[in-house]
Amino acid sequence: MSEHTRRQFLEVAAATAAATAAAGLLASPASAARPVVAPARATPGVPGRSPRSPRSPESPESPESPESPESPLPVGPGAPFGSYQSEIYLAGMTAGITPIFTTNLSDLEAAAAEVLSEAARRHLLAWAGGAAAVRANARALSAWRIVPRMFVDRAERDLGTTVLGVTMPAPVILGPVGGQTEAHPAGEIASARAAAGLGLTYVHSSRASTSLEEVAVAALTGQRWFGLDWPDRGGPDPVLLTRARVSGCTHLVISPPQPGQGWEALAAIRRAWDGPIVLGGIQDVRDARRAVHRGLDGIVVSNERGRRGPAAAGTITALPRIADAVGGKLAVLFGSGVRTGTDTYRALALGAEAVVIGRPYVHGLALGGEAGVRHMLRTLLAELEITLAIAGVGHHRDLSPSALVRD
Amino acid sequence: MTPPVAAGTIPGDLSQLEAQAADSLSPEALAYIRAGAGDADTTRANAGAFRHWRIKRHRGRKPAEVDLSTTILGTRMPAPVLFAPVGVQTLAHPDGDLASARAAAELGLTYLHSTQGAYPMEEVAAANGDGSRWYQLYWPTDDELAVSFLRRARAAGYTHLVITLDTTLLGWRPIDLDLGYSPFLENKGIANYTSDPVFRRKHMPVPAELAALPAGIAFSGVFQNPGLGWQQLPLVREHWDGPVLLKGIQSPRDAELAVEHAIDGIVVSNHGGRQVDGAIASLDALGPIVQAVGGTMPVLFDSGIRTGRDAFKALALGADAVLVGRPYLYGLALDGQRGTRTVMRRLVDELEEEVRKAGLRSHRALSRSALTRVR
Ligand SMILES: Cc1cc2nc3c(=O)[nH]c(=O)nc-3n(C[C@H](O)[C@H](O)[C@H](O)COP(=O)(O)O)c2cc1C
C-alpha cells in the first residue's frame, strides 16, 4: 500500500471513529478535535438514516498503520477546512450519520425560524438592520458573480491572515450579538467556545446575556474582542472596559453613533482603551475617511442596527469605494448580509480584509448549541476554501474585484 | 436520423424532464444528479440566462430541408449536439453509461465517456461500437495513472481528449452533504480506476468488489488534484496524439491561454453549476469567450441546455456545438437506453425545427442577430 493510500486509510478510520463517537457524545464538553457531525435531528426533508454499511469501521491500530494512535484527521486550527466535506461523506457512508443541520447556509435562517422565539427573531433582525435591509443586502451580494479561473496550481490551500495584529486561520470574525441565551440556553458560552475551537476571533457584545468573565473562562484559549455601544454623554464606562481587558479582550469594536450623538466620545474611548479600536456601521467614504482622521484602527462596513444608509442598494455596494479610499490606512472589515462561503468570497474580492458574521452563527446556535455554531462555521469555511481552490485563487489576498462580474 | 421518437414516458416538453424523472430515482440518486454547489444559485442562473434571450420571429421563407451536420475537430456529427461526460450513470439506471453510449451510437451523436464512468472505458467503447466517442479525463495526482488512462482510452477507440479543469476538488453540494451520500464511497463511478492496472497495483489495497469503502477512499486520494496547472500539459501532449480540448472555461483570459498553449478546442462550461455557487451563468460567459478566441479554435458549450431552443440560442451566441448533461440522465432514469435516445433525439429535432423557422438551411449560418436580448 502506498504511503498516500495508507494515510487515506488512517483518515477514514479516524473519521469513522469520530463519527461513531459523535453519536454518543453530543453532551460532552467540546475540544478542538471534537467530532463534527452529530446524529441527524428532525431537519425537515433530511431524515436521518441507519448505517448503510454493517461493516465495523477500520481501526486506526490495524497492522497497516502501526504508528499514530492519535487522529491523523486534519481537524482544528490550521487544518484544511475543506476536509469537512470528506468527513461528512465518510460519516454518512460508514455510520449513517448526517450533519446536525443543513450544509446549505442560505437555508439556515428558515431552519432557525422554526426553533427561535418570535422575540429572538425580531431582535436578530433588528441587529441586522431590519427585514428590508436584510433583503437588500442579500440581493446586492448575489448580484456579484464569480468568474472562476482554471488550471491554476492551488495545491497550497491556506485561508490564514492577520487582521490588526491578530493571526487568524481564516478571515472570518464572529461579530457582537447580544442576548444569545434567547437563541439557546448555552448562549454566548457556546458561540465563544465554537469560535475558540476553530481559532476564530469572537467579539463579545456588551449586551450579552453572559458576563465577560464567564465567557473568558469558558473559552480561555480563544481570541476575544469586546463590542461596545457608542457611549452616552458621560463617556465609556471605565469599569466595563477594564473588565473587558482583564478578561482577555484585546480589541474594541464600537457600534456607530446614533443620530444626535457626535463623534466627541471617541477621544474618551481612546483614553480609556489602549488596544486597537474598530468602528462599525460605516456606510460611506466620508465616514470611512473620518475614521482614518480620528485615528481609528479599523472599520466595519455594515448597516448594523438599522443605521440609515444606502439600504436599498445593499451595504456591499459601498465596500469597493470605501476600500479604495481608506484600504491600507486602516483595516476594512465587512459585516452585512454575509451568509455563505460565497458571500465571504465576494466581500474579500471587493476589498474587505475579513468578514464579520452575525446572524448565521446565532442561527447555528439556535439549531444546535455549540455543535451548531461549529457546524455552521466549518460549513462556511469549507465552502470558502473549496470555492477559492476551484475558482483558481491562490490566496484570498490575491482576490480583487476582477474576480467578479456584476450582474 | 433513425429511429423515431418514442411516445410515452418522456414528456413532450423537455423542460419538464426533471420533475417527471424525480419519481423514478432514489432520493440519493436524484440529489446527486440535481445537485448544484451551495444554494444552487449558479444552476438557476444557467437556466435563467437562456430566458434573457428570445428567438426572433422570421417572416420569410422557410427551407424545406435543414442540415444540422457539422464537423468538429475532424469528428463528423449529424447535429452539433454531444453527450456531455457524466459520471455515475448507474444512479439513474443499472445499465448506466452502457445504455447512453448505445443510444449515442444509434443517433450517430458523439459520446463523451467520463473518467467517473460507472463502467470501464473498454466496456463503454464496446457498447458504443462503431459510434463516435471522446474521452473525458479527470487528471489524477498520479501521473502514471493518468498516462494509463490515456493509453487505455486510445486503445479503446476514443479519438479526442477532453480535460475537465473545474473539478480538481468536488464542489460544496449541500443536497448530497445533507444526505451524507457519496456514490464513490460505495464503489459507484470509479470503475475506470478499479479496472486500471496502475491503480490496482499502486493504490488499491483490496479488490473493490470485496471492500467498496477502501477503494472509494483510495480513489479520493488520487482524484483531488488542486495542484493541476498549465505546466503539466506537456505530459498529455507526450501521451496523447489526438485533439485535446479543455472543459470548464468561463473566463475569456483562460480561453486566450488555451489558444496560446495550442489547445485544439474548449468547452465553455460551469459543470451545470455543480462546482462554484454564485458564479456567472455559463451562457453569459459564452459571448465574450467566442470573441476572445476569434475563430481560432472550436468553442463548445454546456450548462443549462434543456430544449432545442436553448441549443439554438447557444449556437447563435457563437458555440460550434453543445453538450447536454442532466436531460439525457433523466431520460435514462425514465426509460433506459430508449429514454436517453428519445430525449436527445427530441432535442435535436427541436433544434432542427428552430433553425428551419429561422429561415436557415444550416445552424452554421446562425448569428446573434437571430436573437433579441430581454431582461
Ligand atoms: C450527475 C452528473 C455527473 C457529472 N459528471 C461529470 C464528469 O464525470 N465529468 C465531467 O467533465 N463533467 C461531469 N458533469 C458535468 C457535465 O459534463 C456537464 O458539464 C453538465 O451536466 C452540463 O450542464 P447540464 O446538466 O445543465 O446540461 C456531470 C454532471 C452531472 C449532472
Coordinates of C-alpha atoms and ligand atoms in Angstrom, one line a residue, chain B residues 32-33 46 84-87 114-116 136 138 164 166 247 269-272 274 302-306 323-327 329, ligand 1:
Chain B
Y32 CA -26.6 13.6 -6.8
I33 CA -27.9 14.3 -10.3
N46 CA -27.6 28.8 -16.0
A84 CA -21.7 15.5 -22.0
P85 CA -19.4 13.4 -19.9
V86 CA -21.5 12.3 -17.0
G87 CA -20.2 10.1 -14.2
S114 CA -16.3 10.3 -18.2
T115 CA -13.3 9.2 -16.0
Q116 CA -16.0 8.9 -13.4
Q136 CA -13.0 13.0 -20.7
Y138 CA -10.1 13.9 -14.6
T164 CA -12.1 18.8 -17.3
D166 CA -13.3 22.7 -13.0
K247 CA -13.6 21.8 -20.4
S269 CA -19.0 25.1 -19.1
N270 CA -19.5 25.5 -15.3
H271 CA -20.3 21.9 -14.8
G272 CA -24.0 22.6 -14.6
R274 CA -22.2 21.9 -9.5
D302 CA -22.7 23.3 -21.9
S303 CA -24.6 24.0 -18.7
G304 CA -28.3 24.7 -18.7
I305 CA -29.4 23.4 -22.1
R306 CA -32.8 21.7 -21.7
L323 CA -23.2 19.3 -24.8
V324 CA -26.2 18.1 -22.9
G325 CA -25.9 16.7 -19.4
R326 CA -28.7 16.1 -17.0
P327 CA -31.5 15.8 -19.6
L329 CA -29.7 11.2 -17.5
Ligands
LIG1 C1 -24.6 13.6 -12.4 C2 -23.6 14.4 -13.2 C3 -22.3 13.9 -13.3 C4 -21.3 14.6 -14.0 N1 -20.1 14.0 -14.1 C5 -19.2 14.7 -14.9 C6 -17.9 14.1 -15.1 O1 -17.7 13.0 -14.7 N2 -17.0 14.8 -15.9 C7 -17.3 16.0 -16.4 O2 -16.5 16.6 -17.1 N3 -18.5 16.6 -16.2 C8 -19.4 15.9 -15.5 N4 -20.7 16.5 -15.3 C9 -20.9 17.8 -15.9 C10 -21.5 17.6 -17.3 O3 -20.5 17.1 -18.2 C11 -22.0 18.9 -17.9 O4 -20.9 19.9 -17.8 C12 -23.2 19.5 -17.2 O5 -24.0 18.4 -16.8 C13 -23.9 20.4 -18.1 O6 -24.9 21.0 -17.5 P1 -26.4 20.5 -17.7 O7 -26.6 19.3 -16.8 O8 -27.2 21.7 -17.2 O9 -26.7 20.1 -19.1 C14 -21.6 15.8 -14.6 C15 -22.9 16.3 -14.5 C16 -23.9 15.6 -13.8 C17 -25.3 16.2 -13.7

